[in-house]
PDB file of C-alpha atoms in Angstrom:
ATOM      1  CA  MET A1019     -20.865  17.924  -8.868  1.00 32.00           C
ATOM      2  CA  ARG A1020     -17.196  17.988  -7.825  1.00 36.00           C
ATOM      3  CA  LEU A1021     -16.153  17.331  -4.239  1.00 37.00           C
ATOM      4  CA  LEU A1022     -12.871  16.880  -2.404  1.00 40.00           C
ATOM      5  CA  LEU A1023     -13.375  14.074   0.112  1.00 41.00           C
ATOM      6  CA  PRO A1024     -11.444  11.245   1.778  1.00 46.00           C
ATOM      7  CA  LYS A1025     -12.254   7.644   0.932  1.00 48.00           C
ATOM      8  CA  ARG A1026     -14.898   6.977   3.608  1.00 52.00           C
ATOM      9  CA  GLU A1027     -16.920  10.124   2.863  1.00 51.00           C
ATOM     10  CA  SER A1028     -16.621   9.510  -0.861  1.00 51.00           C
ATOM     11  CA  MET A1029     -18.040   6.030  -0.502  1.00 54.00           C
ATOM     12  CA  ALA A1030     -20.870   7.448   1.589  1.00 55.00           C
ATOM     13  CA  LEU A1031     -21.533   9.947  -1.181  1.00 51.00           C
ATOM     14  CA  LEU A1032     -21.574   7.142  -3.731  1.00 52.00           C
ATOM     15  CA  LYS A1033     -24.082   5.177  -1.666  1.00 52.00           C
ATOM     16  CA  TRP A1034     -26.215   8.305  -1.300  1.00 51.00           C
ATOM     17  CA  ALA A1035     -26.215   8.700  -5.071  1.00 49.00           C
ATOM     18  CA  ALA A1036     -27.310   5.089  -5.393  1.00 48.00           C
ATOM     19  CA  ASP A1037     -30.157   5.536  -2.900  1.00 49.00           C
ATOM     20  CA  GLU A1038     -31.305   8.717  -4.639  1.00 46.00           C
ATOM     21  CA  ASN A1039     -30.970   7.109  -8.082  1.00 44.00           C
ATOM     22  CA  VAL A1040     -28.637   9.828  -9.330  1.00 42.00           C
ATOM     23  CA  GLY A1041     -27.874   9.037 -12.961  1.00 38.00           C
ATOM     24  CA  HIS A1042     -24.407  10.576 -13.295  1.00 38.00           C
ATOM     25  CA  MET A1043     -21.647  11.667 -10.934  1.00 38.00           C
ATOM     26  CA  ALA A1044     -18.139  13.023 -11.381  1.00 35.00           C
ATOM     27  CA  TRP A1045     -16.087  13.752  -8.334  1.00 36.00           C
ATOM     28  CA  LEU A1046     -12.543  14.263  -7.139  1.00 34.00           C
ATOM     29  CA  LEU A1047     -11.431  11.965  -4.360  1.00 34.00           C
ATOM     30  CA  ALA A1048      -8.410  12.591  -2.132  1.00 31.00           C
ATOM     31  CA  GLY A1049      -7.048   9.935   0.170  1.00 32.00           C
ATOM     32  CA  GLY A1050      -3.301  10.328   0.185  1.00 30.00           C
ATOM     33  CA  GLU A1051      -3.525  10.475  -3.636  1.00 33.00           C
ATOM     34  CA  GLN A1052      -6.003  12.348  -5.783  1.00 34.00           C
ATOM     35  CA  LEU A1053      -8.170  10.254  -8.031  1.00 35.00           C
ATOM     36  CA  VAL A1054     -10.435  11.498 -10.767  1.00 34.00           C
ATOM     37  CA  PHE A1055     -13.543   9.436 -11.336  1.00 36.00           C
ATOM     38  CA  GLU A1056     -15.686   9.968 -14.383  1.00 31.00           C
ATOM     39  CA  ALA A1057     -18.407   8.139 -16.241  1.00 30.00           C
ATOM     40  CA  LEU A1058     -20.617   6.439 -13.689  1.00 35.00           C
ATOM     41  CA  SER A1059     -23.614   6.785 -15.971  1.00 35.00           C
ATOM     42  CA  PHE A1060     -26.713   4.629 -16.055  1.00 33.00           C
ATOM     43  CA  ALA A1061     -29.797   4.672 -18.240  1.00 31.00           C
ATOM     44  CA  ALA A1062     -32.685   6.586 -16.678  1.00 34.00           C
ATOM     45  CA  LYS A1063     -35.168   3.897 -17.654  1.00 33.00           C
ATOM     46  CA  ALA A1064     -33.178   0.976 -16.236  1.00 37.00           C
ATOM     47  CA  PRO A1065     -35.470  -1.678 -14.735  1.00 38.00           C
ATOM     48  CA  ARG A1066     -33.446  -1.729 -11.501  1.00 40.00           C
ATOM     49  CA  THR A1067     -32.247   1.124  -9.343  1.00 42.00           C
ATOM     50  CA  LEU A1068     -28.713   2.468  -9.489  1.00 39.00           C
ATOM     51  CA  GLY A1069     -28.127   1.095  -6.004  1.00 42.00           C
ATOM     52  CA  ALA A1070     -28.931  -2.470  -7.016  1.00 46.00           C
ATOM     53  CA  ARG A1071     -26.817  -2.224 -10.147  1.00 44.00           C
ATOM     54  CA  LEU A1072     -23.974  -0.635  -8.205  1.00 45.00           C
ATOM     55  CA  ASP A1073     -23.753  -3.701  -5.961  1.00 49.00           C
ATOM     56  CA  ASP A1074     -23.386  -5.823  -9.101  1.00 49.00           C
ATOM     57  CA  LEU A1075     -20.834  -3.625 -10.836  1.00 46.00           C
ATOM     58  CA  LEU A1076     -18.510  -2.293  -8.144  1.00 51.00           C
ATOM     59  CA  ASP A1077     -16.579  -4.141  -5.446  1.00 56.00           C
ATOM     60  CA  VAL A1078     -15.435  -1.063  -3.530  1.00 60.00           C
ATOM     61  CA  ASP A1079     -12.511  -2.659  -1.689  1.00 63.00           C
ATOM     62  CA  MET A1080     -11.085  -4.311  -4.786  1.00 65.00           C
ATOM     63  CA  ALA A1081     -11.671  -1.163  -6.828  1.00 69.00           C
ATOM     64  CA  PHE A1082      -9.456   0.822  -4.472  1.00 71.00           C
ATOM     65  CA  VAL A1083      -6.731  -1.826  -4.656  1.00 70.00           C
ATOM     66  CA  PHE A1084      -6.631  -1.559  -8.443  1.00 72.00           C
ATOM     67  CA  MET A1085      -6.794   2.240  -8.282  1.00 75.00           C
ATOM     68  CA  GLN A1086      -3.662   2.231  -6.158  1.00 76.00           C
ATOM     69  CA  PHE A1087      -1.919   0.043  -8.736  1.00 78.00           C
ATOM     70  CA  VAL A1088      -2.732   2.598 -11.434  1.00 79.00           C
ATOM     71  CA  LEU A1089      -1.542   5.514  -9.304  1.00 81.00           C
ATOM     72  CA  GLN A1090       1.678   3.745  -8.391  1.00 82.00           C
ATOM     73  CA  SER A1091       2.417   3.158 -12.075  1.00 84.00           C
ATOM     74  CA  TRP A1092       2.984   6.917 -12.409  1.00 86.00           C
ATOM     75  CA  SER A1093       6.198   6.581 -10.387  1.00 86.00           C
ATOM     76  CA  THR A1094       7.742   3.522 -12.024  1.00 87.00           C
ATOM     77  CA  PRO A1095      11.194   3.963 -13.624  1.00 87.00           C
ATOM     78  CA  ARG A1096       9.746   3.314 -17.076  1.00 86.00           C
ATOM     79  CA  ALA A1097       7.043   5.966 -16.607  1.00 89.00           C
ATOM     80  CA  ARG A1098       9.542   8.538 -15.336  1.00 89.00           C
ATOM     81  CA  GLU A1099      11.856   7.864 -18.261  1.00 90.00           C
ATOM     82  CA  TYR A1100       8.961   8.182 -20.720  1.00 89.00           C
ATOM     83  CA  ARG A1101       8.045  11.595 -19.262  1.00 90.00           C
ATOM     84  CA  ARG A1102      11.664  12.737 -19.460  1.00 91.00           C
ATOM     85  CA  MET A1103      11.936  11.691 -23.125  1.00 90.00           C
ATOM     86  CA  HIS A1104       8.687  13.399 -24.113  1.00 89.00           C
ATOM     87  CA  GLY A1105       8.958  16.521 -21.946  1.00 91.00           C
ATOM     88  CA  ILE A1106       5.972  15.674 -19.730  1.00 90.00           C
ATOM     89  CA  ALA A1107       5.933  17.452 -16.367  1.00 89.00           C
ATOM     90  CA  GLU A1108       6.296  15.355 -13.229  1.00 88.00           C
ATOM     91  CA  ASP A1109       3.506  17.191 -11.396  1.00 84.00           C
ATOM     92  CA  VAL A1110       0.756  16.567 -13.936  1.00 83.00           C
ATOM     93  CA  GLY A1111      -0.447  13.433 -12.138  1.00 80.00           C
ATOM     94  CA  THR A1112      -2.555  10.586 -13.411  1.00 81.00           C
ATOM     95  CA  ALA A1113      -6.216   9.644 -13.192  1.00 78.00           C
ATOM     96  CA  VAL A1114      -8.313   6.566 -12.570  1.00 77.00           C
ATOM     97  CA  THR A1115     -11.516   5.920 -14.458  1.00 74.00           C
ATOM     98  CA  VAL A1116     -14.049   3.498 -12.950  1.00 70.00           C
ATOM     99  CA  GLN A1117     -16.155   1.900 -15.615  1.00 68.00           C
ATOM    100  CA  ARG A1118     -18.015  -1.267 -16.451  1.00 68.00           C
ATOM    101  CA  MET A1119     -15.942  -4.043 -17.979  1.00 74.00           C
ATOM    102  CA  VAL A1120     -16.387  -6.051 -21.136  1.00 82.00           C
ATOM    103  CA  PHE A1121     -14.665  -9.408 -21.370  1.00 83.00           C
ATOM    104  CA  ALA A1122     -12.665 -10.765 -24.270  1.00 85.00           C
ATOM    105  CA  ASN A1123     -12.250 -14.304 -22.922  1.00 83.00           C
ATOM    106  CA  CYS A1124     -15.834 -15.442 -23.343  1.00 83.00           C
ATOM    107  CA  GLY A1125     -15.258 -18.011 -26.077  1.00 81.00           C
ATOM    108  CA  GLY A1126     -14.727 -18.211 -29.817  1.00 82.00           C
ATOM    109  CA  ARG A1127     -16.661 -15.030 -30.669  1.00 89.00           C
ATOM    110  CA  SER A1128     -14.672 -12.881 -28.241  1.00 92.00           C
ATOM    111  CA  GLY A1129     -11.156 -11.505 -28.225  1.00 91.00           C
ATOM    112  CA  SER A1130      -8.991  -8.415 -27.898  1.00 91.00           C
ATOM    113  CA  GLY A1131      -6.600  -6.484 -30.060  1.00 91.00           C
ATOM    114  CA  VAL A1132      -4.746  -3.323 -30.916  1.00 91.00           C
ATOM    115  CA  ALA A1133      -4.918  -1.652 -34.316  1.00 94.00           C
ATOM    116  CA  PHE A1134      -3.352   1.216 -36.261  1.00 95.00           C
ATOM    117  CA  THR A1135      -5.291   3.146 -38.884  1.00 96.00           C
ATOM    118  CA  HIS A1136      -2.058   3.311 -40.938  1.00 96.00           C
ATOM    119  CA  ASN A1137       0.816   0.844 -40.980  1.00 93.00           C
ATOM    120  CA  PRO A1138       3.151   2.241 -38.291  1.00 91.00           C
ATOM    121  CA  ALA A1139       6.305   0.898 -39.950  1.00 87.00           C
ATOM    122  CA  SER A1140       5.736   1.809 -43.601  1.00 89.00           C
ATOM    123  CA  GLY A1141       2.988   4.440 -43.401  1.00 93.00           C
ATOM    124  CA  GLU A1142       0.865   2.493 -45.882  1.00 94.00           C
ATOM    125  CA  ASN A1143      -2.775   3.610 -45.841  1.00 95.00           C
ATOM    126  CA  ARG A1144      -4.000   0.256 -44.614  1.00 94.00           C
ATOM    127  CA  MET A1145      -5.087  -0.878 -41.161  1.00 94.00           C
ATOM    128  CA  TYR A1146      -2.510  -2.865 -39.207  1.00 92.00           C
ATOM    129  CA  LEU A1147      -3.706  -4.915 -36.257  1.00 90.00           C
ATOM    130  CA  ASP A1148      -2.902  -7.688 -33.821  1.00 88.00           C
ATOM    131  CA  PHE A1149      -5.834  -9.715 -32.529  1.00 91.00           C
ATOM    132  CA  ARG A1150      -6.136 -12.770 -30.309  1.00 89.00           C
ATOM    133  CA  LEU A1151      -9.309 -14.794 -29.882  1.00 88.00           C
ATOM    134  CA  ASN A1152     -10.679 -15.619 -26.434  1.00 88.00           C
ATOM    135  CA  SER A1153      -8.003 -13.509 -24.696  1.00 84.00           C
ATOM    136  CA  GLN A1154      -7.843 -10.353 -22.629  1.00 79.00           C
ATOM    137  CA  GLY A1155      -5.939  -7.258 -23.771  1.00 71.00           C
ATOM    138  CA  GLU A1156      -2.739  -8.067 -21.918  1.00 71.00           C
ATOM    139  CA  ASP A1157      -2.472 -11.340 -23.841  1.00 68.00           C
ATOM    140  CA  ALA A1158      -2.643  -9.474 -27.150  1.00 64.00           C
ATOM    141  CA  VAL A1159      -0.158  -6.673 -26.416  1.00 64.00           C
ATOM    142  CA  SER A1160       2.361  -8.225 -24.015  1.00 64.00           C
ATOM    143  CA  GLY A1161       4.159 -10.279 -26.658  1.00 61.00           C
ATOM    144  CA  ARG A1162       3.843 -13.460 -24.598  1.00 64.00           C
ATOM    145  CA  HIS A1163       1.437 -14.995 -27.107  1.00 65.00           C
ATOM    146  CA  SER A1164       1.203 -14.947 -30.873  1.00 68.00           C
ATOM    147  CA  ALA A1165      -1.582 -12.876 -32.381  1.00 70.00           C
ATOM    148  CA  SER A1166      -3.219 -12.945 -35.787  1.00 77.00           C
ATOM    149  CA  GLY A1167      -3.592  -9.979 -38.107  1.00 79.00           C
ATOM    150  CA  ALA A1168      -6.443  -8.698 -40.251  1.00 82.00           C
ATOM    151  CA  PRO A1169      -6.852 -11.966 -42.258  1.00 85.00           C
ATOM    152  CA  GLY A1170      -7.292 -13.971 -39.056  1.00 84.00           C
ATOM    153  CA  LEU A1171      -9.888 -11.544 -37.734  1.00 89.00           C
ATOM    154  CA  ARG A1172     -11.779 -11.542 -41.033  1.00 90.00           C
ATOM    155  CA  ALA A1173     -11.904 -15.322 -40.996  1.00 90.00           C
ATOM    156  CA  ALA A1174     -13.069 -15.581 -37.373  1.00 90.00           C
ATOM    157  CA  LEU A1175     -15.316 -12.514 -37.047  1.00 93.00           C
ATOM    158  CA  PRO A1176     -16.024 -10.979 -40.467  1.00 94.00           C
ATOM    159  CA  SER A1177     -18.631  -8.501 -39.204  1.00 94.00           C
ATOM    160  CA  VAL A1178     -16.210  -7.157 -36.578  1.00 94.00           C
ATOM    161  CA  ALA A1179     -13.440  -6.845 -39.172  1.00 94.00           C
ATOM    162  CA  ALA A1180     -15.759  -4.888 -41.466  1.00 94.00           C
ATOM    163  CA  ARG A1181     -16.799  -2.594 -38.618  1.00 94.00           C
ATOM    164  CA  LEU A1182     -13.171  -1.870 -37.725  1.00 94.00           C
ATOM    165  CA  GLN A1183     -12.456  -0.955 -41.329  1.00 93.00           C
ATOM    166  CA  SER A1184     -15.350   1.498 -41.338  1.00 92.00           C
ATOM    167  CA  LEU A1185     -14.076   3.071 -38.111  1.00 92.00           C
ATOM    168  CA  ARG A1186     -10.621   3.879 -39.547  1.00 93.00           C
ATOM    169  CA  GLY A1187     -11.818   6.997 -41.289  1.00 91.00           C
ATOM    170  CA  VAL A1188     -14.097   7.983 -38.406  1.00 91.00           C
ATOM    171  CA  LEU A1189     -11.219   7.968 -35.916  1.00 93.00           C
ATOM    172  CA  GLU A1190      -8.816   9.846 -38.195  1.00 92.00           C
ATOM    173  CA  ASP A1191     -11.452  12.477 -39.033  1.00 90.00           C
ATOM    174  CA  GLU A1192     -12.270  12.939 -35.343  1.00 90.00           C
ATOM    175  CA  PHE A1193      -8.685  13.218 -34.080  1.00 91.00           C
ATOM    176  CA  GLY A1194      -6.993  14.575 -37.194  1.00 90.00           C
ATOM    177  CA  ASP A1195      -4.142  12.078 -37.291  1.00 94.00           C
ATOM    178  CA  ALA A1196      -3.345   8.387 -37.659  1.00 95.00           C
ATOM    179  CA  GLN A1197      -4.587   6.532 -34.597  1.00 95.00           C
ATOM    180  CA  GLU A1198      -3.537   3.561 -32.496  1.00 95.00           C
ATOM    181  CA  PHE A1199      -6.522   2.095 -30.684  1.00 93.00           C
ATOM    182  CA  GLU A1200      -7.350  -0.858 -28.458  1.00 92.00           C
ATOM    183  CA  PHE A1201     -10.545  -2.849 -28.731  1.00 92.00           C
ATOM    184  CA  THR A1202     -12.403  -5.753 -27.172  1.00 92.00           C
ATOM    185  CA  VAL A1203     -14.922  -8.100 -28.737  1.00 93.00           C
ATOM    186  CA  GLN A1204     -17.407  -9.761 -26.398  1.00 91.00           C
ATOM    187  CA  ASP A1205     -19.764 -12.322 -27.930  1.00 91.00           C
ATOM    188  CA  GLY A1206     -19.368 -10.750 -31.366  1.00 92.00           C
ATOM    189  CA  VAL A1207     -19.930  -7.146 -30.187  1.00 91.00           C
ATOM    190  CA  LEU A1208     -17.102  -4.662 -30.799  1.00 93.00           C
ATOM    191  CA  TRP A1209     -16.092  -2.198 -28.069  1.00 92.00           C
ATOM    192  CA  LEU A1210     -13.460   0.511 -28.586  1.00 90.00           C
ATOM    193  CA  LEU A1211     -11.504   1.034 -25.365  1.00 87.00           C
ATOM    194  CA  GLN A1212      -9.149   3.916 -26.066  1.00 88.00           C
ATOM    195  CA  THR A1213      -7.307   5.668 -28.876  1.00 92.00           C
ATOM    196  CA  ARG A1214      -4.225   7.861 -29.202  1.00 92.00           C
ATOM    197  CA  ASP A1215      -2.108   9.418 -31.929  1.00 94.00           C
ATOM    198  CA  ALA A1216      -0.181   6.487 -33.367  1.00 94.00           C
ATOM    199  CA  LYS A1217       3.517   5.961 -32.799  1.00 91.00           C
ATOM    200  CA  ARG A1218       5.308   5.532 -36.129  1.00 92.00           C
ATOM    201  CA  THR A1219       8.719   5.299 -37.746  1.00 89.00           C
ATOM    202  CA  PRO A1220      10.178   8.450 -39.349  1.00 91.00           C
ATOM    203  CA  TRP A1221       9.570   6.861 -42.754  1.00 91.00           C
ATOM    204  CA  ALA A1222       5.917   6.218 -41.897  1.00 93.00           C
ATOM    205  CA  ALA A1223       5.509   9.709 -40.421  1.00 94.00           C
ATOM    206  CA  LEU A1224       6.762  11.281 -43.659  1.00 94.00           C
ATOM    207  CA  ARG A1225       4.569   9.142 -45.897  1.00 94.00           C
ATOM    208  CA  ILE A1226       1.451   9.679 -43.773  1.00 95.00           C
ATOM    209  CA  ALA A1227       1.996  13.449 -43.652  1.00 94.00           C
ATOM    210  CA  VAL A1228       2.503  13.732 -47.421  1.00 94.00           C
ATOM    211  CA  GLU A1229      -0.549  11.621 -48.256  1.00 94.00           C
ATOM    212  CA  GLN A1230      -2.742  13.470 -45.761  1.00 91.00           C
ATOM    213  CA  VAL A1231      -1.742  16.876 -47.130  1.00 93.00           C
ATOM    214  CA  ARG A1232      -2.460  15.687 -50.674  1.00 92.00           C
ATOM    215  CA  ALA A1233      -5.905  14.582 -49.468  1.00 90.00           C
ATOM    216  CA  GLY A1234      -6.552  18.034 -47.964  1.00 88.00           C
ATOM    217  CA  LYS A1235      -6.077  17.101 -44.321  1.00 85.00           C
ATOM    218  CA  PRO A1236      -4.271  18.321 -42.353  1.00 84.00           C
ATOM    219  CA  THR A1237      -2.820  21.663 -43.437  1.00 87.00           C
ATOM    220  CA  THR A1238       0.800  21.846 -44.581  1.00 89.00           C
ATOM    221  CA  ALA A1239       1.710  23.775 -41.405  1.00 91.00           C
ATOM    222  CA  THR A1240       0.222  21.066 -39.189  1.00 91.00           C
ATOM    223  CA  ALA A1241       2.031  18.347 -41.121  1.00 92.00           C
ATOM    224  CA  ARG A1242       5.334  20.170 -40.709  1.00 91.00           C
ATOM    225  CA  ARG A1243       4.790  20.454 -36.954  1.00 92.00           C
ATOM    226  CA  ARG A1244       4.215  16.710 -36.752  1.00 90.00           C
ATOM    227  CA  LEU A1245       7.466  16.095 -38.615  1.00 93.00           C
ATOM    228  CA  ALA A1246       9.493  18.422 -36.409  1.00 91.00           C
ATOM    229  CA  GLY A1247      12.547  16.710 -34.967  1.00 87.00           C
ATOM    230  CA  ILE A1248      12.936  14.221 -37.820  1.00 90.00           C
ATOM    231  CA  ASP A1249      16.281  14.375 -39.621  1.00 89.00           C
ATOM    232  CA  PHE A1250      15.220  13.736 -43.215  1.00 86.00           C
ATOM    233  CA  THR A1251      18.771  12.886 -44.259  1.00 88.00           C
ATOM    234  CA  LEU A1252      18.493   9.797 -42.083  1.00 84.00           C
ATOM    235  CA  VAL A1253      15.051   8.663 -43.267  1.00 86.00           C
ATOM    236  CA  GLU A1254      15.645   5.361 -44.998  1.00 82.00           C
ATOM    237  CA  GLN A1255      14.418   1.792 -45.034  1.00 78.00           C
ATOM    238  CA  ARG A1256      16.657  -1.029 -43.860  1.00 74.00           C
ATOM    239  CA  HIS A1257      16.148  -4.765 -43.881  1.00 74.00           C
ATOM    240  CA  VAL A1258      18.107  -7.547 -42.206  1.00 74.00           C
ATOM    241  CA  ALA A1259      19.480  -9.949 -44.798  1.00 78.00           C
ATOM    242  CA  ILE A1260      20.077 -13.467 -43.454  1.00 79.00           C
ATOM    243  CA  ASP A1261      21.955 -15.813 -45.756  1.00 82.00           C
ATOM    244  CA  ALA A1262      22.037 -19.580 -45.626  1.00 81.00           C
ATOM    245  CA  ALA A1263      25.321 -19.586 -43.690  1.00 84.00           C
ATOM    246  CA  SER A1264      23.924 -17.484 -40.833  1.00 83.00           C
ATOM    247  CA  THR A1265      22.780 -19.124 -37.627  1.00 84.00           C
ATOM    248  CA  LEU A1266      19.519 -17.855 -36.160  1.00 81.00           C
ATOM    249  CA  LEU A1267      19.928 -17.739 -32.380  1.00 82.00           C
ATOM    250  CA  ALA A1268      16.359 -16.882 -31.414  1.00 79.00           C
ATOM    251  CA  SER A1269      13.114 -15.435 -32.696  1.00 75.00           C
ATOM    252  CA  ALA A1270      10.271 -13.553 -31.019  1.00 69.00           C
ATOM    253  CA  LEU A1271       7.521 -11.040 -31.534  1.00 61.00           C
ATOM    254  CA  PRO A1272       8.968  -7.524 -31.936  1.00 64.00           C
ATOM    255  CA  ALA A1273       8.414  -5.119 -29.056  1.00 61.00           C
ATOM    256  CA  SER A1274       8.615  -2.105 -31.373  1.00 63.00           C
ATOM    257  CA  ILE A1275       8.699  -1.205 -35.030  1.00 60.00           C
ATOM    258  CA  GLY A1276      11.902  -0.824 -37.026  1.00 62.00           C
ATOM    259  CA  VAL A1277      15.231  -2.628 -37.258  1.00 67.00           C
ATOM    260  CA  ALA A1278      18.091  -2.329 -34.781  1.00 70.00           C
ATOM    261  CA  SER A1279      21.364  -4.029 -33.900  1.00 74.00           C
ATOM    262  CA  GLY A1280      23.584  -3.975 -30.836  1.00 77.00           C
ATOM    263  CA  SER A1281      23.662  -5.068 -27.215  1.00 80.00           C
ATOM    264  CA  ILE A1282      20.320  -5.775 -25.574  1.00 81.00           C
ATOM    265  CA  THR A1283      19.202  -4.002 -22.418  1.00 85.00           C
ATOM    266  CA  LEU A1284      15.940  -4.395 -20.543  1.00 83.00           C
ATOM    267  CA  ASP A1285      15.830  -1.192 -18.475  1.00 85.00           C
ATOM    268  CA  ALA A1286      16.277   2.526 -19.105  1.00 83.00           C
ATOM    269  CA  SER A1287      19.272   3.094 -16.811  1.00 87.00           C
ATOM    270  CA  THR A1288      21.396   0.445 -18.533  1.00 89.00           C
ATOM    271  CA  ALA A1289      20.395   1.804 -21.934  1.00 86.00           C
ATOM    272  CA  GLN A1290      21.567   5.266 -20.861  1.00 87.00           C
ATOM    273  CA  THR A1291      24.872   3.787 -19.673  1.00 90.00           C
ATOM    274  CA  TYR A1292      25.407   2.103 -23.053  1.00 88.00           C
ATOM    275  CA  ALA A1293      24.480   5.303 -24.897  1.00 85.00           C
ATOM    276  CA  THR A1294      26.912   7.382 -22.838  1.00 88.00           C
ATOM    277  CA  ALA A1295      29.695   4.876 -23.515  1.00 88.00           C
ATOM    278  CA  GLY A1296      29.006   5.102 -27.231  1.00 77.00           C
TER     279      GLY A1296
END
């Protein structure tokens, strides 16, 4: 069912569903902002009622606090700039999904990571990943901590590494393109959190498209659409050469793929100012 209700009535509806042991609900909630909730699903043969499990899984007050954080992220300067760059309408809105959590900080057989089904810098048909043991997702993707790659994951959790390798082809067959996906491992069990078409350098985009067409997927027309906007005269590989006389000022984990030089800026407005000034 789909209903348009304020917060109080929506919570009453949720409690009613718990009392009646309703197995699945999807509803639209309006309370100053519109939230879309999906995937409150429970097994029909669960030993306890939905109501009892709901008390364990959902702190309603805290859930609404975090929902507001998600909704407010739609209006941040970075989000607005991203929509402008990619032609995304301002009135599309965002959604909040309430779901059960898995935890990546449960010890030496847990962790979190992000992976690409193809190397996003070179386009090589090999999985590229960052993984950090006993850490939540933000620790793995924020750049604040070092993360290991595929060899580290194979050494720590070989069965998980093998499962990820087997999922590469599954994800690309399902979505028809190279994927970037996030995952969590809790006590040795792998959970895929989300996936999206992978960001990639122009060089990688060209290599992936050519190899996919040669393999019979996708069609040549689809590959050309994916390469639209790339100036092939500028597709090249560059490397920074540091000789013995050079002084290294600092080092860090890269925030994006590729090589660049110039003045650093940490916000979109300053970057636009620099770009306008040449």
